[in-house]
Amino acid sequence: MTRVKICGTTTVADGMLAAEAGADAIGLIFAPVSRRQVDVQTARQISLAVGPAVGRVGVFLDQPLDEVLRLAAAARVSAVQIHGRVSSLYLETLACYHPVLRVLTPAELAGAGAPPIGHTLMLDAPTPGQGVPLDWEALRPGFLPGSWLAGGLGPENVKQAIQVLQPAGVDAVSRLEMAPGHKDPARVRAFIQAVKMASWSATNESYPQ
Ligand SMILES: O=C(O)c1ccccc1N[C@@H]1O[C@H](COP(=O)(O)O)[C@@H](O)[C@H]1O
C-alpha cells in the first residue's frame, strides 16, 4: 500500500483536512526559504490536533543540526525530512532522535547506495515545492525499493507515477493548494483517493486470477 503525505501544512484546519481524508502523514515545513514555512508554536498545535495516528514530518533545508533537533522536538514531529547537502555524521546523529526521510535529486540518486537504518530515501526535484514532476521512466532503473516519490504530484498524475515506480510513499504540495500554504480541500481528497485506488489496483492486479 503506497503511503501518502500531504506537505506544506500551515494551519490546524488543513492538518485536520488531511488527517480526515486519510493521509498517512502531513509535512510541516521549517525551511526559511519556503513560502509554506510554519512557526513552531502553530506546528505543535497541528501535531497535537492530528494526533498520534498521523505522521508529522518536519521539513528542513540547509539548516544546522541543533536547529533541526530543537524545532523537531518543539513541534512534536514524528520524523524529519532533510533536503540539501549534509554530512553522514549529520544524518547519523539525526537518526538517533527521529526517523529520517532523506531527500535526493535524480542526479544524487545515481551515486547513492541503500540508505542506513533509520533512513528512508525520497526522490524530489532539485528545487522542491515547485510542482515540477520528475521523469519517472528515467528514474525506474535506479529507484530503490522502499523509496518515496515527490515532485509535481497531483490527483491527475499520481496513478501513473505509482504504476511506473511503485513508491513506498508519495508526497505533494503545490498541486493541492489554492495558494502557497493553503490547501484546496477537494484536491487534497482527490489526491489521497487517487493514491489509494492506484495502490489497491497495483496490489490486486499482481495477484493471479
Ligand atoms: O514546498 C516548499 O516550499 C519546500 C521548501 C523547502 C523544502 C521542501 C519543500 N517542499 C517539498 O517539496 C516536495 C513536493 O513539492 P511539489 O508537490 O512538487 O510542490 C515535498 O517533498 C515537500 O516536502
Short mmCIF file of C-alpha atoms and ligand atoms in Angstrom, two decimals:
data_model
loop_
_atom_site.label_atom_id
_atom_site.label_comp_id
_atom_site.label_asym_id
_atom_site.label_seq_id
_atom_site.Cartn_x
_atom_site.Cartn_y
_atom_site.Cartn_z
CA MET A 1 0.00 0.00 0.00
CA THR A 2 1.52 3.35 -1.04
CA ARG A 3 1.62 5.82 1.85
CA VAL A 4 0.56 9.40 1.27
CA LYS A 5 1.96 12.57 2.81
CA ILE A 6 0.34 15.99 2.38
CA CYS A 7 3.05 18.59 2.82
CA GLY A 8 3.19 22.31 3.47
CA THR A 9 0.62 22.26 6.28
CA THR A 10 0.38 25.68 7.96
CA THR A 11 -2.96 25.57 9.80
CA VAL A 12 -4.75 23.21 12.16
CA ALA A 13 -7.69 23.18 9.75
CA ASP A 14 -5.51 21.93 6.88
CA GLY A 15 -3.90 19.38 9.18
CA MET A 16 -7.31 18.03 10.15
CA LEU A 17 -8.43 18.10 6.50
CA ALA A 18 -5.53 15.82 5.54
CA ALA A 19 -5.99 13.55 8.56
CA GLU A 20 -9.72 13.12 8.00
CA ALA A 21 -9.16 12.48 4.28
CA GLY A 22 -6.91 9.55 5.16
CA ALA A 23 -3.39 10.96 4.85
CA ASP A 24 -0.71 8.82 6.48
CA ALA A 25 1.36 11.92 7.25
CA ILE A 26 1.46 15.68 6.99
CA GLY A 27 4.50 17.86 6.34
CA LEU A 28 5.46 20.86 8.49
CA ILE A 29 7.98 22.98 6.63
CA PHE A 30 10.56 24.87 8.73
CA ALA A 31 12.87 25.82 5.85
CA PRO A 32 13.17 29.63 5.90
CA VAL A 33 13.21 29.75 2.09
CA SER A 34 9.76 28.25 1.87
CA ARG A 35 6.57 30.17 1.15
CA ARG A 36 4.95 27.49 3.35
CA GLN A 37 7.15 27.93 6.40
CA VAL A 38 5.20 27.34 9.61
CA ASP A 39 6.10 28.74 13.04
CA VAL A 40 6.93 26.19 15.69
CA GLN A 41 4.02 27.07 18.00
CA THR A 42 1.49 26.54 15.19
CA ALA A 43 3.30 23.38 14.15
CA ARG A 44 2.97 21.97 17.68
CA GLN A 45 -0.75 22.80 17.69
CA ILE A 46 -1.14 20.99 14.35
CA SER A 47 0.81 17.96 15.61
CA LEU A 48 -1.32 17.70 18.73
CA ALA A 49 -4.54 18.23 16.77
CA VAL A 50 -3.97 15.47 14.20
CA GLY A 51 -2.91 13.07 16.94
CA PRO A 52 -0.64 10.05 17.10
CA ALA A 53 -2.13 8.11 14.17
CA VAL A 54 -0.94 10.67 11.63
CA GLY A 55 2.76 11.12 10.96
CA ARG A 56 4.09 14.65 11.36
CA VAL A 57 7.17 15.21 9.21
CA GLY A 58 9.32 18.26 9.89
CA VAL A 59 10.87 19.50 6.63
CA PHE A 60 14.31 21.14 6.68
CA LEU A 61 16.66 22.59 4.07
CA ASP A 62 20.21 23.83 4.76
CA GLN A 63 19.63 24.17 8.50
CA PRO A 64 22.08 23.42 11.33
CA LEU A 65 21.66 20.16 13.20
CA ASP A 66 20.95 21.85 16.52
CA GLU A 67 18.20 23.95 14.92
CA VAL A 68 16.63 20.86 13.37
CA LEU A 69 16.65 18.99 16.69
CA ARG A 70 15.24 21.95 18.59
CA LEU A 71 12.41 22.62 16.13
CA ALA A 72 11.59 18.93 15.70
CA ALA A 73 11.23 18.43 19.45
CA ALA A 74 9.22 21.60 20.00
CA ALA A 75 6.85 20.81 17.12
CA ARG A 76 6.30 17.21 18.28
CA VAL A 77 7.20 15.79 14.89
CA SER A 78 7.37 12.03 14.34
CA ALA A 79 10.02 12.17 11.59
CA VAL A 80 12.31 14.66 9.84
CA GLN A 81 12.75 15.29 6.12
CA ILE A 82 16.16 16.54 5.12
CA HIS A 83 16.88 18.36 1.86
CA GLY A 84 20.23 19.69 0.73
CA ARG A 85 23.87 18.71 1.24
CA VAL A 86 24.60 17.35 4.71
CA SER A 87 27.32 15.11 6.14
CA SER A 88 26.90 11.45 7.01
CA LEU A 89 27.54 12.37 10.65
CA TYR A 90 24.70 14.91 10.50
CA LEU A 91 22.32 12.22 9.24
CA GLU A 92 23.59 9.52 11.62
CA THR A 93 23.17 11.87 14.59
CA LEU A 94 19.70 12.91 13.49
CA ALA A 95 18.64 9.27 13.08
CA CYS A 96 19.41 8.75 16.78
CA TYR A 97 16.45 11.04 17.55
CA HIS A 98 13.99 10.75 14.66
CA PRO A 99 13.28 8.58 11.60
CA VAL A 100 14.87 10.39 8.65
CA LEU A 101 13.29 10.93 5.23
CA ARG A 102 16.40 11.77 3.20
CA VAL A 103 15.59 13.67 0.01
CA LEU A 104 17.77 13.12 -3.04
CA THR A 105 17.57 14.60 -6.50
CA PRO A 106 17.69 12.27 -9.51
CA ALA A 107 21.33 13.26 -10.08
CA GLU A 108 22.24 12.41 -6.46
CA LEU A 109 20.43 9.06 -6.69
CA ALA A 110 22.97 7.75 -9.19
CA GLY A 111 25.71 7.61 -6.56
CA ALA A 112 23.55 6.66 -3.57
CA GLY A 113 23.55 3.15 -2.14
CA ALA A 114 20.91 1.65 0.09
CA PRO A 115 20.12 4.03 2.97
CA PRO A 116 21.34 3.23 6.50
CA ILE A 117 18.99 2.01 9.22
CA GLY A 118 16.57 4.72 10.26
CA HIS A 119 16.68 6.40 6.87
CA THR A 120 14.16 6.33 4.02
CA LEU A 121 15.00 7.83 0.63
CA MET A 122 12.70 10.21 -1.20
CA LEU A 123 13.24 11.44 -4.75
CA ASP A 124 12.38 15.06 -5.38
CA ALA A 125 13.16 17.86 -7.79
CA PRO A 126 16.35 19.90 -7.34
CA THR A 127 14.22 22.87 -6.30
CA PRO A 128 11.50 21.38 -4.09
CA GLY A 129 8.00 22.73 -3.74
CA GLN A 130 7.61 23.97 -7.32
CA GLY A 131 5.15 21.42 -8.65
CA VAL A 132 7.56 20.05 -11.25
CA PRO A 133 7.23 16.31 -11.98
CA LEU A 134 10.30 14.09 -12.33
CA ASP A 135 10.96 11.82 -15.31
CA TRP A 136 9.60 8.65 -13.71
CA GLU A 137 10.58 6.32 -16.58
CA ALA A 138 14.17 7.59 -16.46
CA LEU A 139 14.20 7.01 -12.68
CA ARG A 140 12.93 3.43 -12.93
CA PRO A 141 16.32 1.64 -13.25
CA GLY A 142 17.83 3.25 -10.13
CA PHE A 143 14.73 3.70 -7.97
CA LEU A 144 15.42 1.74 -4.78
CA PRO A 145 12.61 -0.37 -3.28
CA GLY A 146 11.10 1.30 -0.23
CA SER A 147 11.79 4.81 -1.56
CA TRP A 148 9.27 7.62 -1.64
CA LEU A 149 8.48 9.96 -4.52
CA ALA A 150 7.74 13.69 -4.63
CA GLY A 151 7.75 16.39 -7.24
CA GLY A 152 4.75 17.73 -9.14
CA LEU A 153 2.34 15.03 -7.98
CA GLY A 154 -1.40 15.65 -8.05
CA PRO A 155 -4.71 13.86 -8.49
CA GLU A 156 -4.27 13.75 -12.27
CA ASN A 157 -0.84 12.10 -12.48
CA VAL A 158 -0.17 10.17 -9.26
CA LYS A 159 -1.69 6.93 -10.58
CA GLN A 160 0.81 6.88 -13.45
CA ALA A 161 3.71 7.66 -11.10
CA ILE A 162 2.70 4.75 -8.85
CA GLN A 163 2.36 2.39 -11.82
CA VAL A 164 5.83 3.30 -13.11
CA LEU A 165 7.81 3.35 -9.83
CA GLN A 166 5.70 1.60 -7.14
CA PRO A 167 6.98 4.06 -4.48
CA ALA A 168 6.50 3.17 -0.82
CA GLY A 169 5.04 6.65 -0.39
CA VAL A 170 4.13 9.79 -2.28
CA ASP A 171 4.35 13.40 -1.16
CA ALA A 172 2.80 16.52 -2.64
CA VAL A 173 2.02 20.15 -2.01
CA SER A 174 1.91 22.58 -4.98
CA ARG A 175 -0.85 20.88 -6.92
CA LEU A 176 -3.04 20.56 -3.82
CA GLU A 177 -3.23 24.25 -2.90
CA MET A 178 -5.43 27.30 -3.50
CA ALA A 179 -2.42 29.44 -2.54
CA PRO A 180 1.01 28.62 -1.02
CA GLY A 181 0.42 27.09 2.40
CA HIS A 182 -3.36 26.87 1.95
CA LYS A 183 -4.90 23.62 0.75
CA ASP A 184 -7.76 23.06 -1.69
CA PRO A 185 -9.89 20.51 0.21
CA ALA A 186 -11.30 18.91 -2.94
CA ARG A 187 -7.84 18.41 -4.44
CA VAL A 188 -6.42 17.02 -1.22
CA ARG A 189 -9.25 14.50 -1.01
CA ALA A 190 -8.96 13.62 -4.71
CA PHE A 191 -5.19 13.10 -4.39
CA ILE A 192 -5.49 10.77 -1.41
CA GLN A 193 -8.30 8.83 -3.11
CA ALA A 194 -6.24 8.51 -6.29
CA VAL A 195 -3.25 7.17 -4.34
CA LYS A 196 -5.34 4.59 -2.52
CA MET A 197 -7.08 3.45 -5.72
CA ALA A 198 -3.82 3.21 -7.66
CA SER A 199 -2.16 1.37 -4.81
CA TRP A 200 -5.07 -1.05 -4.47
CA SER A 201 -5.07 -1.73 -8.25
CA ALA A 202 -1.32 -2.32 -8.30
CA THR A 203 -1.64 -4.78 -5.41
CA ASN A 204 -4.64 -6.70 -6.70
CA GLU A 205 -3.69 -6.77 -10.37
CA SER A 206 -0.47 -8.52 -9.40
CA TYR A 207 -2.37 -11.47 -7.89
CA PRO A 208 -3.03 -14.40 -10.28
CA GLN A 209 -6.72 -14.57 -11.21
O1 LIG B 1 7.29 23.29 -0.56
C1 LIG B 1 8.23 24.00 -0.21
O2 LIG B 1 8.16 25.26 -0.16
C2 LIG B 1 9.53 23.38 0.22
C3 LIG B 1 10.60 24.20 0.59
C4 LIG B 1 11.81 23.61 1.01
C5 LIG B 1 11.94 22.22 1.07
C6 LIG B 1 10.86 21.38 0.70
C7 LIG B 1 9.66 21.97 0.26
N1 LIG B 1 8.58 21.17 -0.12
C8 LIG B 1 8.74 19.80 -0.51
O3 LIG B 1 8.60 19.68 -1.93
C9 LIG B 1 8.01 18.42 -2.24
C10 LIG B 1 6.76 18.49 -3.09
O4 LIG B 1 6.73 19.60 -3.86
P1 LIG B 1 5.65 19.80 -5.03
O5 LIG B 1 4.49 18.87 -4.79
O6 LIG B 1 6.39 19.44 -6.31
O7 LIG B 1 5.29 21.22 -4.92
C11 LIG B 1 7.67 17.78 -0.94
O8 LIG B 1 8.72 16.88 -0.60
C12 LIG B 1 7.69 18.90 0.05
O9 LIG B 1 8.03 18.44 1.33
#
